[in-house]
Coordinates of C-alpha atoms and ligand atoms in Angstrom, one line a residue:
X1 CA -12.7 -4.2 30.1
X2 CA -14.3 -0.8 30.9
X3 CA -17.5 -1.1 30.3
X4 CA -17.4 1.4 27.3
X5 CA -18.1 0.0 24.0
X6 CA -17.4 2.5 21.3
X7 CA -14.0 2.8 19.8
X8 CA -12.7 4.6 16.5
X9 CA -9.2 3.3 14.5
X10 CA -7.1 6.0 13.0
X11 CA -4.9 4.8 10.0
X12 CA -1.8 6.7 8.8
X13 CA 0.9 4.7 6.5
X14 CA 0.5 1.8 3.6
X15 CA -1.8 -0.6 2.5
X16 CA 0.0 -3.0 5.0
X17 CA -1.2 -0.9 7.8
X18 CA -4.5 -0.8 6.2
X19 CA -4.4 -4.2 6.4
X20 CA -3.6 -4.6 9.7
X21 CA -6.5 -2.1 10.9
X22 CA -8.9 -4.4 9.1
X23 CA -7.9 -7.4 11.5
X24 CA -8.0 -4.5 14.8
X25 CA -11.8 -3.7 13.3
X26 CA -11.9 -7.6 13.6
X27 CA -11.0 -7.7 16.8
X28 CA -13.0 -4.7 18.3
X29 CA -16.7 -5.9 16.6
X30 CA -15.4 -9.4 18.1
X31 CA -14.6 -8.0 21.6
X32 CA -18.3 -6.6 21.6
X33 CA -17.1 -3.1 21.1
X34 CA -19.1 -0.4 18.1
X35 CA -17.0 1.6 15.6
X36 CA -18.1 5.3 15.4
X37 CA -16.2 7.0 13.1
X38 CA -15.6 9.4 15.1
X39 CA -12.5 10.3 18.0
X40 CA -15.4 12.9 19.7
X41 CA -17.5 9.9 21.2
X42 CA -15.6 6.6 21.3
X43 CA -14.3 5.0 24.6
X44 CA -11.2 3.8 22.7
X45 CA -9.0 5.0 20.3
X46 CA -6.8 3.2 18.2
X47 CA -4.0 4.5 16.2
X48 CA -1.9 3.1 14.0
X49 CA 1.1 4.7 12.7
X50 CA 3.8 5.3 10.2
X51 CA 7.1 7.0 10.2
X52 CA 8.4 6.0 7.0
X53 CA 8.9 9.9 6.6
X54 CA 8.5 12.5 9.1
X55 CA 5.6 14.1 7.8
X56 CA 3.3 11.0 8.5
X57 CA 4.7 11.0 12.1
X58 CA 3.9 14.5 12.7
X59 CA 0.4 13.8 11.7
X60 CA 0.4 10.9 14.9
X61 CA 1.8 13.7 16.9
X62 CA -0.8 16.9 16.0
X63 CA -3.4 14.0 16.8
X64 CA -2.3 13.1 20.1
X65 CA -2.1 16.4 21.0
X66 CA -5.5 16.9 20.1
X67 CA -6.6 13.7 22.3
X68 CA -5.2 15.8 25.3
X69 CA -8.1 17.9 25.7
X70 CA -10.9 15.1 24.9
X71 CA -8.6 12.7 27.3
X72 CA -9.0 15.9 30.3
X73 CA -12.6 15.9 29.9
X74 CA -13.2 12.2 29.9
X75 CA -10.0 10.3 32.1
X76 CA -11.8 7.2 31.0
X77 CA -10.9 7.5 27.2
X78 CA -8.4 4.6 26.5
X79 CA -5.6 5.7 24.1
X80 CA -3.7 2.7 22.2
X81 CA -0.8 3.7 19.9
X82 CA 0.4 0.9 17.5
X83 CA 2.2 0.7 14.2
X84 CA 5.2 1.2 13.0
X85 CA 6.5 4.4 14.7
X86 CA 6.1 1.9 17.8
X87 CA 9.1 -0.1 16.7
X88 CA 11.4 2.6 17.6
X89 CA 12.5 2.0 20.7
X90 CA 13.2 6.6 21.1
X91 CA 9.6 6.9 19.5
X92 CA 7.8 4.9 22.1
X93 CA 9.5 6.5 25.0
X94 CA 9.2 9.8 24.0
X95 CA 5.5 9.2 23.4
X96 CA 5.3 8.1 26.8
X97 CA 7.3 10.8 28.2
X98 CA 5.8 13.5 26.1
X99 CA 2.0 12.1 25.5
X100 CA 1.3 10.3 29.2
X101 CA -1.6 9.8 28.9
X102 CA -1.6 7.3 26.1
X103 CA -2.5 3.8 27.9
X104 CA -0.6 1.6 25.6
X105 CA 1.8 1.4 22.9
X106 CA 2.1 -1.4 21.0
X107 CA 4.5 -3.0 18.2
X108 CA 3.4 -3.8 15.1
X109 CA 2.0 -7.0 14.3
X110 CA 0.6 -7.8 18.2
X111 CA -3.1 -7.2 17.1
X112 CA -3.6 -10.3 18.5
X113 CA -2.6 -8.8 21.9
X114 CA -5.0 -5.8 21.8
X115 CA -7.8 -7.7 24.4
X116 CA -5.1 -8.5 26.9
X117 CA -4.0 -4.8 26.7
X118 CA -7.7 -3.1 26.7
X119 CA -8.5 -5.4 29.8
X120 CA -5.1 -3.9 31.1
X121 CA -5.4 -0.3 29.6
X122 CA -6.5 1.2 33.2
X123 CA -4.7 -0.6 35.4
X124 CA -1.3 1.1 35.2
X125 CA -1.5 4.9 35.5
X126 CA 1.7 5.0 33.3
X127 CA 1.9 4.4 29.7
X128 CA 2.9 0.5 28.9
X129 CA 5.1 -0.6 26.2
X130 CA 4.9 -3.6 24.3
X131 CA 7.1 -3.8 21.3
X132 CA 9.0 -6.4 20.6
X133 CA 10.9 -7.0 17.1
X134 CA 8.5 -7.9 15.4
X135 CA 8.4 -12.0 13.4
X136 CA 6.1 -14.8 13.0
X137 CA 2.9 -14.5 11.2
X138 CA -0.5 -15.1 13.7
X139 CA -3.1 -16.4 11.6
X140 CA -6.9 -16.6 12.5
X141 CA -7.5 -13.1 13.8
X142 CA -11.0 -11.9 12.9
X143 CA -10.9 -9.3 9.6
X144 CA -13.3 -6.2 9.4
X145 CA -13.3 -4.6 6.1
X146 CA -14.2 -1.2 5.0
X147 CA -14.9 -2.4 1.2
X148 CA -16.7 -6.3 0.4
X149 CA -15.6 -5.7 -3.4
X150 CA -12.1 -5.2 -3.1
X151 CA -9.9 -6.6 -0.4
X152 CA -6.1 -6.3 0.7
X153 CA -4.6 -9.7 1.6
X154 CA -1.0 -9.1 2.8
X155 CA 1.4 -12.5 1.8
X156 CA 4.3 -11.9 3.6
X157 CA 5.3 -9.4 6.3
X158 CA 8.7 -7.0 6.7
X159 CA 11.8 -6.6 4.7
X160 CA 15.1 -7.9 4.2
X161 CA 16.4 -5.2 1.3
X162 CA 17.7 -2.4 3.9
X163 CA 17.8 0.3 1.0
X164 CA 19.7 2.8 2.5
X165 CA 17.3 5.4 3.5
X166 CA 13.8 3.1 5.0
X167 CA 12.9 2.6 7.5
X168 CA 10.8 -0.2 7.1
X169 CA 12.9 -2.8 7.7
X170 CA 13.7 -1.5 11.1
X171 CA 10.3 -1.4 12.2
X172 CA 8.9 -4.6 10.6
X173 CA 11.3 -7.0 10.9
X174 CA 12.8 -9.8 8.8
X175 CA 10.8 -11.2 5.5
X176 CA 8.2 -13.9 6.6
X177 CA 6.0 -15.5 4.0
X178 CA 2.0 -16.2 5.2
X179 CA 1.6 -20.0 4.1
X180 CA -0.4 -20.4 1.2
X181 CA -2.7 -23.0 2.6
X182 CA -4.1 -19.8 5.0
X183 CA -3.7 -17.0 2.5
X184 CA -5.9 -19.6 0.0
X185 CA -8.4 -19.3 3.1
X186 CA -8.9 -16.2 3.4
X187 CA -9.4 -15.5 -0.3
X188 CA -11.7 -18.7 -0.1
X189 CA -13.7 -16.5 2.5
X190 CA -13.9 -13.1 0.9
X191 CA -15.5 -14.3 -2.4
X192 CA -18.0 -16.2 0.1
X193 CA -18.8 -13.2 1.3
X194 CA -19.1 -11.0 -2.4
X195 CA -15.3 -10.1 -2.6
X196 CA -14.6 -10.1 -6.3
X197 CA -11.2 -8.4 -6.3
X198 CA -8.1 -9.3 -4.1
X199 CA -4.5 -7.3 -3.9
X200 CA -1.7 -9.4 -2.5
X201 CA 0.6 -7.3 -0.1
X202 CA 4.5 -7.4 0.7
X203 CA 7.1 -5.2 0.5
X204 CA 8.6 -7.2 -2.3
X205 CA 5.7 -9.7 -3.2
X206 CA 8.8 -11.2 -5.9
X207 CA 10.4 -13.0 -2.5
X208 CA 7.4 -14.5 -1.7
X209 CA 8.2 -18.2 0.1
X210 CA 11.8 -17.6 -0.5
X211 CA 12.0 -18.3 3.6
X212 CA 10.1 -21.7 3.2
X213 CA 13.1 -23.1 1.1
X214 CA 11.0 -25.5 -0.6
X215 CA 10.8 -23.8 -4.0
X216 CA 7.4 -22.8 -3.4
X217 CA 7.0 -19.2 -4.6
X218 CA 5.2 -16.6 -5.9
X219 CA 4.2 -17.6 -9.1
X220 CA 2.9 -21.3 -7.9
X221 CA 0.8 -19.2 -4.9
X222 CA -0.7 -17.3 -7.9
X223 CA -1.7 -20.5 -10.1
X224 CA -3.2 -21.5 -6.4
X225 CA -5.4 -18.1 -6.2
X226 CA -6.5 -18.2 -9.5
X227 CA -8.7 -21.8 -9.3
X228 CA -10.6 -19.5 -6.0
X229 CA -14.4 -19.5 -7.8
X230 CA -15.9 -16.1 -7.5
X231 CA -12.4 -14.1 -8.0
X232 CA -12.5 -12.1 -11.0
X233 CA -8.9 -9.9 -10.1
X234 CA -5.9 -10.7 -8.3
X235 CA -3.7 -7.9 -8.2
X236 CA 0.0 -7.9 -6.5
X237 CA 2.5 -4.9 -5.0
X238 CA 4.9 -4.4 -4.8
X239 CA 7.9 -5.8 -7.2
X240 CA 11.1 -4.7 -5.9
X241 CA 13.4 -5.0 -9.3
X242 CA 16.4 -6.5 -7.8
X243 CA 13.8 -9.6 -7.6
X244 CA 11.5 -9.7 -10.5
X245 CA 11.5 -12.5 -12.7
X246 CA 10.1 -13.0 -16.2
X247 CA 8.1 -16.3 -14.4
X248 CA 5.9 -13.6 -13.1
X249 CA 5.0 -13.0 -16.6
X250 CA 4.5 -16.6 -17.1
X251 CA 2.5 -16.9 -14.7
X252 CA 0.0 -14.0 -15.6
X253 CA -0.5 -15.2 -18.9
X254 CA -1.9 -19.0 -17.6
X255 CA -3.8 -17.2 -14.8
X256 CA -6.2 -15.0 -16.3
X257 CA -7.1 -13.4 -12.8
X258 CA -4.1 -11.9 -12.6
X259 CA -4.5 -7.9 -13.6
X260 CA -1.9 -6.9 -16.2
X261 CA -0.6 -4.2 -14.1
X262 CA 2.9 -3.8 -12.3
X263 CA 4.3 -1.4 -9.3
X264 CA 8.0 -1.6 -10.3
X265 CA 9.5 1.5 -7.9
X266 CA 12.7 2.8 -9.7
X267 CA 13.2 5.2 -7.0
X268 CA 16.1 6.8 -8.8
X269 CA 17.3 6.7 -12.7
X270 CA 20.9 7.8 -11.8
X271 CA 23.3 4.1 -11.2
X272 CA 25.2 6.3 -8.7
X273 CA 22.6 6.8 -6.7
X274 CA 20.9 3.7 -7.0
X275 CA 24.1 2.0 -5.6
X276 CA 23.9 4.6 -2.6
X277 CA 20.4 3.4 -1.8
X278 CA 21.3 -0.6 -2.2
X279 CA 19.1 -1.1 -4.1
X280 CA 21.3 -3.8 -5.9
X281 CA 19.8 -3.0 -10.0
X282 CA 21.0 -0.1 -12.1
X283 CA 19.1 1.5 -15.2
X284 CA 20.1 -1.0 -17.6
X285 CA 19.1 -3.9 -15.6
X286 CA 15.5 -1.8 -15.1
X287 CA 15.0 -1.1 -18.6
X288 CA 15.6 -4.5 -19.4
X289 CA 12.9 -6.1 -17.3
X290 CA 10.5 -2.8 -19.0
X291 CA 11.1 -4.0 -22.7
X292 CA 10.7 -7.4 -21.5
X293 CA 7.4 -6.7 -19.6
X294 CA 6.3 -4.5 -22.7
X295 CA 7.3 -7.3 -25.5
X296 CA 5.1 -9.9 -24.1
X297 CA 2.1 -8.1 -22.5
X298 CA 2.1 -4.5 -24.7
X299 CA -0.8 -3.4 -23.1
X300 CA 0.4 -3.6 -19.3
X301 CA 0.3 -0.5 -17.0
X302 CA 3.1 0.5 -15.4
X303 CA 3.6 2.1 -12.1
X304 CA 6.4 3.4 -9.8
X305 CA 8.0 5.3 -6.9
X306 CA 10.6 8.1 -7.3
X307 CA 12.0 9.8 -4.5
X308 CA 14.3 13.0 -5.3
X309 CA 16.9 14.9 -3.1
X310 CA 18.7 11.6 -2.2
X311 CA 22.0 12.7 -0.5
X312 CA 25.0 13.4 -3.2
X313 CA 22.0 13.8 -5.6
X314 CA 23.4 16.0 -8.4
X315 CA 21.7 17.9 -10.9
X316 CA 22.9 15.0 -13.7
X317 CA 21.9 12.8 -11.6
X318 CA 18.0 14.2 -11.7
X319 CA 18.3 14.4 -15.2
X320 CA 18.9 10.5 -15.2
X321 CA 16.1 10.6 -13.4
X322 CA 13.6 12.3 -15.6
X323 CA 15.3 10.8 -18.8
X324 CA 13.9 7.3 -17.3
X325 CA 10.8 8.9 -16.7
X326 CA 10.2 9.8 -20.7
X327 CA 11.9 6.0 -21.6
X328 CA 9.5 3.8 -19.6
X329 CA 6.5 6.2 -19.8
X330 CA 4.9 5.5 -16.3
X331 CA 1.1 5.5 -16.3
X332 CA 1.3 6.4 -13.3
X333 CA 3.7 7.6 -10.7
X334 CA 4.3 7.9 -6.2
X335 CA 6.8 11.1 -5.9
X336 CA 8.7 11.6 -2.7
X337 CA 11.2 14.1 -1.1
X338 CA 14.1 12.2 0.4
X339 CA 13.4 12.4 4.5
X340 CA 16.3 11.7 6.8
X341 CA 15.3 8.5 8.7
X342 CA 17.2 8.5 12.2
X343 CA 19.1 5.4 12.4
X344 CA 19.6 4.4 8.4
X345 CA 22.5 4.1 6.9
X346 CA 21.7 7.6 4.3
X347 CA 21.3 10.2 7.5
X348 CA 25.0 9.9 7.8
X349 CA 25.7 10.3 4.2
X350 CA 28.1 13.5 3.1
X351 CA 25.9 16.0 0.8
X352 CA 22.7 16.0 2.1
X353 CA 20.6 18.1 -0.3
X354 CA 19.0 21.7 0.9
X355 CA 15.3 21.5 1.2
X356 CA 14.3 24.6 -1.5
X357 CA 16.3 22.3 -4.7
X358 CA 14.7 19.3 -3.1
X359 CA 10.9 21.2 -3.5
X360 CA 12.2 22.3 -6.9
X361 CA 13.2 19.1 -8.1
X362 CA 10.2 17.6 -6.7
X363 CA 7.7 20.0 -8.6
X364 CA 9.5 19.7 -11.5
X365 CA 8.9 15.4 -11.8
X366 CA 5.8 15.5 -10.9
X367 CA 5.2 18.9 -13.6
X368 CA 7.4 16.0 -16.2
X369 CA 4.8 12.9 -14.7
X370 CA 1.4 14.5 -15.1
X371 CA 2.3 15.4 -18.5
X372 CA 3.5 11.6 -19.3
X373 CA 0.1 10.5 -17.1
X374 CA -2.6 12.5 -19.4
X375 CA -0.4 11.4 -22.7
X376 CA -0.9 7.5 -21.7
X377 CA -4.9 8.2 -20.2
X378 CA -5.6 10.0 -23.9
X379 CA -3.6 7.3 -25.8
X380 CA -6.8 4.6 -24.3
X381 CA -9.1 6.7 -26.6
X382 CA -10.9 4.2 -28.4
X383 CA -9.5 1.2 -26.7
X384 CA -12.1 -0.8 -24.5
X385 CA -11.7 -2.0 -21.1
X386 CA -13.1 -4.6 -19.0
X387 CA -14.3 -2.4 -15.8
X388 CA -15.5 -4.1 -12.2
X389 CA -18.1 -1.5 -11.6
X390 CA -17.4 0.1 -7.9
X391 CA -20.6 2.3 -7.7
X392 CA -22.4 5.6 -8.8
X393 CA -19.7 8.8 -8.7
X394 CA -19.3 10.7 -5.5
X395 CA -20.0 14.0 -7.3
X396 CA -22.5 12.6 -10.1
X397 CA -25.2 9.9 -9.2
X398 CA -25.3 9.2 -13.0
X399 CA -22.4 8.6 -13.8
X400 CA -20.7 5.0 -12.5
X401 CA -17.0 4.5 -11.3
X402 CA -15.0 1.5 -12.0
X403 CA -11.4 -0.2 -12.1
X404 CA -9.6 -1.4 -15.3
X405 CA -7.8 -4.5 -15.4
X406 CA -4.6 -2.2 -15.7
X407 CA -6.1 -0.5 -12.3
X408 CA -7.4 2.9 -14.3
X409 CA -9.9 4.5 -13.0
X410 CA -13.0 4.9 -15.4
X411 CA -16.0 6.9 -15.1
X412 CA -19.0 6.7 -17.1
X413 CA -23.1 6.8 -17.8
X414 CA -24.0 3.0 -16.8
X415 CA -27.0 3.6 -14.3
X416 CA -27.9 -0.1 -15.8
X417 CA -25.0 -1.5 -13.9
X418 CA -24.3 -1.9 -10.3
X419 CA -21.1 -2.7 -7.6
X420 CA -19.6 -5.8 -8.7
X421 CA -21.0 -5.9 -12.7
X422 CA -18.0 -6.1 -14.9
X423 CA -18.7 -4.0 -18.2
X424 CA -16.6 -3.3 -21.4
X425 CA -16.3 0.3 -21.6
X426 CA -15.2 2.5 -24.7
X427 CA -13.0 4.9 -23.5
X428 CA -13.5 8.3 -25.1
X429 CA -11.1 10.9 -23.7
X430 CA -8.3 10.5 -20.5
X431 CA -7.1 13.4 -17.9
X432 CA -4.5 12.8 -15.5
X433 CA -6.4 10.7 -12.9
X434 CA -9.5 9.1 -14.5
X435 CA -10.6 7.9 -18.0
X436 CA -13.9 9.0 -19.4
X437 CA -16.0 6.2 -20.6
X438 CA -19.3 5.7 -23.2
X439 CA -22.3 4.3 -21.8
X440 CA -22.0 0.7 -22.2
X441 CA -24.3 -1.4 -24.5
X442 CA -25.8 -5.0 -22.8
X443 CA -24.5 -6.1 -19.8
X444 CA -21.7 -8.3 -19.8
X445 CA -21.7 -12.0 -18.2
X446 CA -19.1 -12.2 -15.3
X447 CA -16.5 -14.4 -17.0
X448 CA -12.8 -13.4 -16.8
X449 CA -9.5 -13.5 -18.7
X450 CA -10.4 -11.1 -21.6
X451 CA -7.6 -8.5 -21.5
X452 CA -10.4 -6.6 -23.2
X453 CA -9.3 -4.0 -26.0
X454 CA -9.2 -2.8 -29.5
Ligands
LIG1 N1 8.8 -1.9 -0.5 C1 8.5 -0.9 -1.4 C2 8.3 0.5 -0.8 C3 7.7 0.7 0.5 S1 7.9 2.3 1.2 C4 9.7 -0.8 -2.4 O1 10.8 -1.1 -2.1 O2 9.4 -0.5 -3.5 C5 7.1 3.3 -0.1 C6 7.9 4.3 -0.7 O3 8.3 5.3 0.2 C7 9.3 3.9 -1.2 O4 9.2 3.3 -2.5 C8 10.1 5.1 -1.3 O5 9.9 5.8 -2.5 C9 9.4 6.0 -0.2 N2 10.3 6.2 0.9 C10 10.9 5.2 1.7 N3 11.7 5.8 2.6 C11 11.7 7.1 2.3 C12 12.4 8.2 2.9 N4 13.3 8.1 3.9 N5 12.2 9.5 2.3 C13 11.4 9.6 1.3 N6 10.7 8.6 0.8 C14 10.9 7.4 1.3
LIG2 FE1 12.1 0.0 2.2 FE2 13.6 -0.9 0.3 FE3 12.3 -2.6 1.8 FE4 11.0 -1.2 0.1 S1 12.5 -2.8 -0.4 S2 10.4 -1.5 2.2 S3 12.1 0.8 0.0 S4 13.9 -1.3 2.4
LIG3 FE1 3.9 1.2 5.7 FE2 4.6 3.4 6.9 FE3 5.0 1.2 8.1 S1 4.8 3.0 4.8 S2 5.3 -0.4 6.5 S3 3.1 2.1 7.6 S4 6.5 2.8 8.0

């Protein structure tokens, strides 16, 4: 150890890396060390990456370039680097060829590891590397969270789907599933200490136990969470199509936890492209698993990811696209440009697609999306929602800011409630990111279950 006890974590990437900086917090506060907030005045900086498109790993880059200077002035400073740019065996040698004086670089997953490499951090005057494929699941690591309301619980870790063009697979390994018995544990322990809210992680949450070959899955560790007294929501993401199964459905409507909301990526709306990506469903089979969602649970708010410029994508092809936009009507939507991952099967594809139709087609989805978004926020005019109250409103101390069940945002005047309260909020108006609410009349008891509207 050096004898320094202040350290900051910087967080690029998903919820899963958010997750996984929670258990590092957990870690540091256990290892005696003080987070600061801050990379001016820590003794140890943490950084945990994504590369899942360039942009994200230029962001690692322009920060450890920064580090240089602070790093000159104090030698000290101990510079970790994990995540999942780590897992690329190039990445993590040019970052200790071009960024020497990063201490350590570590794989992901290997949080467990991080005293062993602090206590070893100034040892070696060169960078060490510690990445190994990642697998297995290490449970018991101490968890620091940045919110005690809500809480990210991940239930399985990597990916077996190897669409075309990720990158996550390469970098985090082969599907494992957490066992329920520990995830139960955890949840067990939030609510214990004021968690009221919990959203299960995976890259495909719909695989869930498929690797303990016991019929144990997804919908039975969901019955499980929803007996935890003191949870009010349990929401899930992310459902890869190709896996979904009307037994999820099932399973929301005995478990009235369960949020009636659904991240169902699409990615494209054109079958020829879909095939390119492997993504192993085509429209048909997508719309099909929409109407079916829509039949039984109307109400449900539906959310995707779309990516456009896709090599061989065609101008039909993004017309498929935007049709499936107007035919589902997404609450809610992620838009990316296509980014050539080094290694995947798609950066060798014929007909990669120049950068100014990619930004045109881009703009254009998201121009067709917002439009969709506001129509479905002003549709909940005069619908009320069961809200778990998050607080008072960054920009108004009046107003209070909460969650739907269907994971809208709602702000409204409330300064009778408080973090935690559920209320049933009138919804007067919706823009493209928030619903506007009416103050609430009495304050509601804490039950649950009530898909609460008009
Ligand atoms: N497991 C999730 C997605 C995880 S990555 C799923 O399959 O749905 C989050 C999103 O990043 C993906 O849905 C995809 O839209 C986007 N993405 C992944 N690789 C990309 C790439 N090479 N270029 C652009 N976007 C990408
Ligand atoms: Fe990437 Fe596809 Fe796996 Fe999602 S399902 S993480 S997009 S390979
Ligand atoms: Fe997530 Fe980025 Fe890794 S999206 S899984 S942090 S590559």
């Amino acid at each position: 150890m050096t004898g320094k006890n202040h350290y900051h974590i910087v967080t690029f990437g998903c919820q899963m890396n958010e997750s996984d900086s929670e258990r590092m917090h957990g870690i540091m506060d256990q290892l005696g060390y003080t987070e600061t907030g801050s990379i001016d005045n820590s003794d140890v900086i943490l950084i945990n990456t994504c590369c899942v498109r360039e942009t994200a790993e230029n962001k690692v880059y322009g920060l450890l370039g920064r580090l240089k200077k602070i790093k000159e002035k104090r030698p000290e400073l101990v510079i970790g680097v994990g995540g999942c740019m780590t897992q690329l065996e190039s990445t993590a040698a040019h970052i200790k060829k071009r960024y020497p004086y990063v201490n350590f670089v570590f794989g992901t997953g290997l949080m467990h590891q991080l005293p062993d490499l602090l206590e070893r951090a100034t040892e070696s005057k060169k960078t060490m590397i510690i990445c190994p494929t990642p697998e297995g699941v290490y449970e018991g690591l101490p968890v620091k969270r940045a919110d005690g309301l809500k809480a990210w619980v991940p239930v399985m870790y990597g990916c077996d789907n190897f669409c075309t063009y990720c990158i996550v697979p390469h970098v985090r390994g082969r599907e494992r599933s957490r066992r329920p018995e520990d995830i139960l544990k955890e949840v067990k322990d939030l609510t214990l200490s004021g968690c009221k809210e919990v959203t299960l992680l995976g890259q495909n949450v719909n695989s869930y136990g498929k690797d303990f070959g016991n019929g144990y899955g997804f919908g039975d560790l969901l019955d499980c969470l929803n007996n935890v007294e003191g949870l009010l929501r349990i929401r899930f993401m992310t459902s890869h199509p190709k896996d979904f199964s009307f037994g999820l459905i099932d399973s929301l409507e005995r478990n009235p936890k369960v949020c009636e909301h659904f991240h169902i990526p699409l990615q494209s709306g054109s079958d020829h492209v879909l095939k390119a990506m492997n993504r192993g469903y085509d429209r048909e089979y997508y719309l099909g698993l929409i109407s079916g969602i829509r039949k039984r649970i109307p109400r449900a708010s539906i959310t995707t990811d779309i990516m456009v410029g896709f090599p061989g994508e065609t101008e039909e092809d993004f017309a498929a696209t935007i049709d499936m936009l107007e035919r589902v009507g997404y609450d809610a939507a992620y838009t990316f440009i296509y980014n050539i991952r080094s290694g995947t099967p798609a950066e060798k594809m014929a007909d990669q697609i120049p950068g100014e139709e990619k930004t045109r087609r881009i703009g254009a989805l998201i121009k067709r999306q917002n439009q969709i978004s506001i129509e479905k926020n002003t549709e909940e005019a005069g619908r009320i929602h069961q809200v778990l109250v998050e607080g008072p409103s960054k920009s108004d101390e009046e107003l209070m800011t909460g969650r739907t069940r269907t994971n809208k945002l709602v702000i409204f005047p409330g300064r009778s409630f408080k973090k935690g309260d559920l209320a049933d909020v009138k919804i007067i108006g919706g823009t493209l990111t928030y619903l506007k609410g009416e103050e609430p009349g009495e304050k509601k008891c804490p039950c649950v279950g009530n898909i609460a509207e008009v």
